Amino acid sequence: MTRSGLNRLGMLLLPWALAGNLNAAQPQIRSRPSMDHNATASMQTAAAKHAVERYFQAADSGSAEAVRNAFLPNGRVEGVLGGKIVSWTAAEFAERNFRGSPPANVEAIRRTIEWLDVSGPGAVARVRVNIGANAVYWDYFILFNVSGEWKIGLKAFANPEQK
């Protein structure tokens, strides 16, 4: 195309571009997170994971106080038990289920954090709980970072699946 042809093409495209139509043809510019951002995100993910693992240790110890301390003061536990919805404060859940000694089947309990999604001061984790060879529970944890410490705000659970 000659220089005069390019000028004419430019004159034809100018009104179209000024109307904003050229924006669609512009490449999308995405900023990459800085290394500091990635390091902070990794630290927050590790800290949230540690909060879930702290609950595992508390539950395995059988200590109601340790279980309560894994939760925020207004933490809750919700789930399906015997086909019915149950809802307890974290303190009620702890007192009801933990009597000061490890559960009799503690050696048969295997927990796996299947995924953990951290977004700012909040996180959600899905945990698979195998008890022996036949029972699979699913626990979901909603966690919050309050004053620099990750704690559980809500634990939701479902009845076991029989294998």
JSON list of N, CA and C in Angstrom, two decimals, residues 112-148:
[
{"chain": "A", "resi": 112, "resn": "THR", "atom": "N", "xyz": [-7.07, -35.52, 55.05]},
{"chain": "A", "resi": 112, "resn": "THR", "atom": "CA", "xyz": [-6.35, -34.95, 53.91]},
{"chain": "A", "resi": 112, "resn": "THR", "atom": "C", "xyz": [-7.00, -33.62, 53.56]},
{"chain": "A", "resi": 113, "resn": "ILE", "atom": "N", "xyz": [-6.21, -32.55, 53.55]},
{"chain": "A", "resi": 113, "resn": "ILE", "atom": "CA", "xyz": [-6.72, -31.27, 53.06]},
{"chain": "A", "resi": 113, "resn": "ILE", "atom": "C", "xyz": [-6.70, -31.36, 51.54]},
{"chain": "A", "resi": 114, "resn": "GLU", "atom": "N", "xyz": [-7.88, -31.51, 50.95]},
{"chain": "A", "resi": 114, "resn": "GLU", "atom": "CA", "xyz": [-7.96, -31.68, 49.50]},
{"chain": "A", "resi": 114, "resn": "GLU", "atom": "C", "xyz": [-7.73, -30.39, 48.75]},
{"chain": "A", "resi": 115, "resn": "TRP", "atom": "N", "xyz": [-8.23, -29.31, 49.29]},
{"chain": "A", "resi": 115, "resn": "TRP", "atom": "CA", "xyz": [-7.94, -27.99, 48.72]},
{"chain": "A", "resi": 115, "resn": "TRP", "atom": "C", "xyz": [-8.13, -26.92, 49.76]},
{"chain": "A", "resi": 116, "resn": "LEU", "atom": "N", "xyz": [-7.44, -25.83, 49.51]},
{"chain": "A", "resi": 116, "resn": "LEU", "atom": "CA", "xyz": [-7.47, -24.67, 50.40]},
{"chain": "A", "resi": 116, "resn": "LEU", "atom": "C", "xyz": [-7.41, -23.44, 49.52]},
{"chain": "A", "resi": 117, "resn": "ASP", "atom": "N", "xyz": [-8.39, -22.57, 49.66]},
{"chain": "A", "resi": 117, "resn": "ASP", "atom": "CA", "xyz": [-8.45, -21.34, 48.86]},
{"chain": "A", "resi": 117, "resn": "ASP", "atom": "C", "xyz": [-8.42, -20.16, 49.81]},
{"chain": "A", "resi": 118, "resn": "VAL", "atom": "N", "xyz": [-7.36, -19.37, 49.71]},
{"chain": "A", "resi": 118, "resn": "VAL", "atom": "CA", "xyz": [-7.20, -18.19, 50.56]},
{"chain": "A", "resi": 118, "resn": "VAL", "atom": "C", "xyz": [-7.44, -16.96, 49.71]},
{"chain": "A", "resi": 119, "resn": "SER", "atom": "N", "xyz": [-8.29, -16.08, 50.20]},
{"chain": "A", "resi": 119, "resn": "SER", "atom": "CA", "xyz": [-8.58, -14.83, 49.50]},
{"chain": "A", "resi": 119, "resn": "SER", "atom": "C", "xyz": [-8.62, -13.71, 50.54]},
{"chain": "A", "resi": 120, "resn": "GLY", "atom": "N", "xyz": [-7.53, -12.94, 50.60]},
{"chain": "A", "resi": 120, "resn": "GLY", "atom": "CA", "xyz": [-7.46, -11.88, 51.59]},
{"chain": "A", "resi": 120, "resn": "GLY", "atom": "C", "xyz": [-7.50, -12.46, 52.99]},
{"chain": "A", "resi": 121, "resn": "PRO", "atom": "N", "xyz": [-8.38, -11.92, 53.85]},
{"chain": "A", "resi": 121, "resn": "PRO", "atom": "CA", "xyz": [-8.43, -12.39, 55.24]},
{"chain": "A", "resi": 121, "resn": "PRO", "atom": "C", "xyz": [-9.36, -13.59, 55.44]},
{"chain": "A", "resi": 122, "resn": "GLY", "atom": "N", "xyz": [-9.84, -14.18, 54.35]},
{"chain": "A", "resi": 122, "resn": "GLY", "atom": "CA", "xyz": [-10.73, -15.33, 54.46]},
{"chain": "A", "resi": 122, "resn": "GLY", "atom": "C", "xyz": [-10.19, -16.52, 53.68]},
{"chain": "A", "resi": 123, "resn": "ALA", "atom": "N", "xyz": [-10.61, -17.71, 54.08]},
{"chain": "A", "resi": 123, "resn": "ALA", "atom": "CA", "xyz": [-10.18, -18.93, 53.39]},
{"chain": "A", "resi": 123, "resn": "ALA", "atom": "C", "xyz": [-11.24, -20.00, 53.55]},
{"chain": "A", "resi": 124, "resn": "VAL", "atom": "N", "xyz": [-11.23, -20.95, 52.65]},
{"chain": "A", "resi": 124, "resn": "VAL", "atom": "CA", "xyz": [-12.09, -22.12, 52.75]},
{"chain": "A", "resi": 124, "resn": "VAL", "atom": "C", "xyz": [-11.25, -23.36, 52.45]},
{"chain": "A", "resi": 125, "resn": "ALA", "atom": "N", "xyz": [-11.49, -24.43, 53.21]},
{"chain": "A", "resi": 125, "resn": "ALA", "atom": "CA", "xyz": [-10.74, -25.67, 53.02]},
{"chain": "A", "resi": 125, "resn": "ALA", "atom": "C", "xyz": [-11.72, -26.84, 52.98]},
{"chain": "A", "resi": 126, "resn": "ARG", "atom": "N", "xyz": [-11.41, -27.80, 52.11]},
{"chain": "A", "resi": 126, "resn": "ARG", "atom": "CA", "xyz": [-12.18, -29.05, 52.06]},
{"chain": "A", "resi": 126, "resn": "ARG", "atom": "C", "xyz": [-11.26, -30.15, 52.56]},
{"chain": "A", "resi": 127, "resn": "VAL", "atom": "N", "xyz": [-11.77, -30.91, 53.53]},
{"chain": "A", "resi": 127, "resn": "VAL", "atom": "CA", "xyz": [-10.97, -31.97, 54.15]},
{"chain": "A", "resi": 127, "resn": "VAL", "atom": "C", "xyz": [-11.71, -33.30, 54.01]},
{"chain": "A", "resi": 128, "resn": "ARG", "atom": "N", "xyz": [-10.97, -34.28, 53.55]},
{"chain": "A", "resi": 128, "resn": "ARG", "atom": "CA", "xyz": [-11.49, -35.66, 53.49]},
{"chain": "A", "resi": 128, "resn": "ARG", "atom": "C", "xyz": [-11.03, -36.35, 54.76]},
{"chain": "A", "resi": 129, "resn": "VAL", "atom": "N", "xyz": [-11.98, -36.96, 55.46]},
{"chain": "A", "resi": 129, "resn": "VAL", "atom": "CA", "xyz": [-11.66, -37.66, 56.71]},
{"chain": "A", "resi": 129, "resn": "VAL", "atom": "C", "xyz": [-12.03, -39.13, 56.52]},
{"chain": "A", "resi": 130, "resn": "ASN", "atom": "N", "xyz": [-11.01, -39.97, 56.47]},
{"chain": "A", "resi": 130, "resn": "ASN", "atom": "CA", "xyz": [-11.23, -41.41, 56.40]},
{"chain": "A", "resi": 130, "resn": "ASN", "atom": "C", "xyz": [-11.13, -41.96, 57.81]},
{"chain": "A", "resi": 131, "resn": "ILE", "atom": "N", "xyz": [-12.13, -42.73, 58.20]},
{"chain": "A", "resi": 131, "resn": "ILE", "atom": "CA", "xyz": [-12.10, -43.40, 59.49]},
{"chain": "A", "resi": 131, "resn": "ILE", "atom": "C", "xyz": [-12.18, -44.89, 59.20]},
{"chain": "A", "resi": 132, "resn": "GLY", "atom": "N", "xyz": [-11.07, -45.57, 59.40]},
{"chain": "A", "resi": 132, "resn": "GLY", "atom": "CA", "xyz": [-11.00, -46.97, 59.05]},
{"chain": "A", "resi": 132, "resn": "GLY", "atom": "C", "xyz": [-11.09, -47.14, 57.54]},
{"chain": "A", "resi": 133, "resn": "ALA", "atom": "N", "xyz": [-11.53, -48.32, 57.14]},
{"chain": "A", "resi": 133, "resn": "ALA", "atom": "CA", "xyz": [-11.59, -48.63, 55.71]},
{"chain": "A", "resi": 133, "resn": "ALA", "atom": "C", "xyz": [-12.93, -48.30, 55.09]},
{"chain": "A", "resi": 134, "resn": "ASN", "atom": "N", "xyz": [-13.96, -48.02, 55.91]},
{"chain": "A", "resi": 134, "resn": "ASN", "atom": "CA", "xyz": [-15.30, -47.92, 55.35]},
{"chain": "A", "resi": 134, "resn": "ASN", "atom": "C", "xyz": [-15.99, -46.57, 55.44]},
{"chain": "A", "resi": 135, "resn": "ALA", "atom": "N", "xyz": [-15.51, -45.66, 56.26]},
{"chain": "A", "resi": 135, "resn": "ALA", "atom": "CA", "xyz": [-16.23, -44.39, 56.44]},
{"chain": "A", "resi": 135, "resn": "ALA", "atom": "C", "xyz": [-15.42, -43.22, 55.90]},
{"chain": "A", "resi": 136, "resn": "VAL", "atom": "N", "xyz": [-16.10, -42.37, 55.12]},
{"chain": "A", "resi": 136, "resn": "VAL", "atom": "CA", "xyz": [-15.49, -41.14, 54.60]},
{"chain": "A", "resi": 136, "resn": "VAL", "atom": "C", "xyz": [-16.38, -39.97, 54.99]},
{"chain": "A", "resi": 137, "resn": "TYR", "atom": "N", "xyz": [-15.82, -39.04, 55.74]},
{"chain": "A", "resi": 137, "resn": "TYR", "atom": "CA", "xyz": [-16.51, -37.80, 56.09]},
{"chain": "A", "resi": 137, "resn": "TYR", "atom": "C", "xyz": [-15.93, -36.68, 55.24]},
{"chain": "A", "resi": 138, "resn": "TRP", "atom": "N", "xyz": [-16.72, -35.64, 55.06]},
{"chain": "A", "resi": 138, "resn": "TRP", "atom": "CA", "xyz": [-16.24, -34.42, 54.40]},
{"chain": "A", "resi": 138, "resn": "TRP", "atom": "C", "xyz": [-16.43, -33.27, 55.36]},
{"chain": "A", "resi": 139, "resn": "ASP", "atom": "N", "xyz": [-15.35, -32.59, 55.66]},
{"chain": "A", "resi": 139, "resn": "ASP", "atom": "CA", "xyz": [-15.40, -31.38, 56.49]},
{"chain": "A", "resi": 139, "resn": "ASP", "atom": "C", "xyz": [-15.04, -30.19, 55.62]},
{"chain": "A", "resi": 140, "resn": "TYR", "atom": "N", "xyz": [-15.77, -29.11, 55.83]},
{"chain": "A", "resi": 140, "resn": "TYR", "atom": "CA", "xyz": [-15.48, -27.85, 55.15]},
{"chain": "A", "resi": 140, "resn": "TYR", "atom": "C", "xyz": [-15.23, -26.81, 56.24]},
{"chain": "A", "resi": 141, "resn": "PHE", "atom": "N", "xyz": [-14.14, -26.09, 56.11]},
{"chain": "A", "resi": 141, "resn": "PHE", "atom": "CA", "xyz": [-13.78, -25.09, 57.10]},
{"chain": "A", "resi": 141, "resn": "PHE", "atom": "C", "xyz": [-13.77, -23.71, 56.44]},
{"chain": "A", "resi": 142, "resn": "ILE", "atom": "N", "xyz": [-14.43, -22.75, 57.09]},
{"chain": "A", "resi": 142, "resn": "ILE", "atom": "CA", "xyz": [-14.32, -21.35, 56.71]},
{"chain": "A", "resi": 142, "resn": "ILE", "atom": "C", "xyz": [-13.43, -20.72, 57.77]},
{"chain": "A", "resi": 143, "resn": "LEU", "atom": "N", "xyz": [-12.34, -20.11, 57.32]},
{"chain": "A", "resi": 143, "resn": "LEU", "atom": "CA", "xyz": [-11.35, -19.55, 58.25]},
{"chain": "A", "resi": 143, "resn": "LEU", "atom": "C", "xyz": [-11.22, -18.05, 58.02]},
{"chain": "A", "resi": 144, "resn": "PHE", "atom": "N", "xyz": [-10.82, -17.36, 59.07]},
{"chain": "A", "resi": 144, "resn": "PHE", "atom": "CA", "xyz": [-10.60, -15.91, 58.99]},
{"chain": "A", "resi": 144, "resn": "PHE", "atom": "C", "xyz": [-9.30, -15.56, 59.69]},
{"chain": "A", "resi": 145, "resn": "ASN", "atom": "N", "xyz": [-8.60, -14.60, 59.11]},
{"chain": "A", "resi": 145, "resn": "ASN", "atom": "CA", "xyz": [-7.39, -14.06, 59.72]},
{"chain": "A", "resi": 145, "resn": "ASN", "atom": "C", "xyz": [-7.80, -12.82, 60.49]},
{"chain": "A", "resi": 146, "resn": "VAL", "atom": "N", "xyz": [-7.83, -12.94, 61.81]},
{"chain": "A", "resi": 146, "resn": "VAL", "atom": "CA", "xyz": [-8.21, -11.83, 62.68]},
{"chain": "A", "resi": 146, "resn": "VAL", "atom": "C", "xyz": [-7.02, -11.49, 63.55]},
{"chain": "A", "resi": 147, "resn": "SER", "atom": "N", "xyz": [-6.59, -10.26, 63.49]},
{"chain": "A", "resi": 147, "resn": "SER", "atom": "CA", "xyz": [-5.44, -9.78, 64.28]},
{"chain": "A", "resi": 147, "resn": "SER", "atom": "C", "xyz": [-4.20, -10.63, 64.04]},
{"chain": "A", "resi": 148, "resn": "GLY", "atom": "N", "xyz": [-4.01, -11.05, 62.79]},
{"chain": "A", "resi": 148, "resn": "GLY", "atom": "CA", "xyz": [-2.81, -11.80, 62.43]},
{"chain": "A", "resi": 148, "resn": "GLY", "atom": "C", "xyz": [-2.85, -13.28, 62.73]}
]
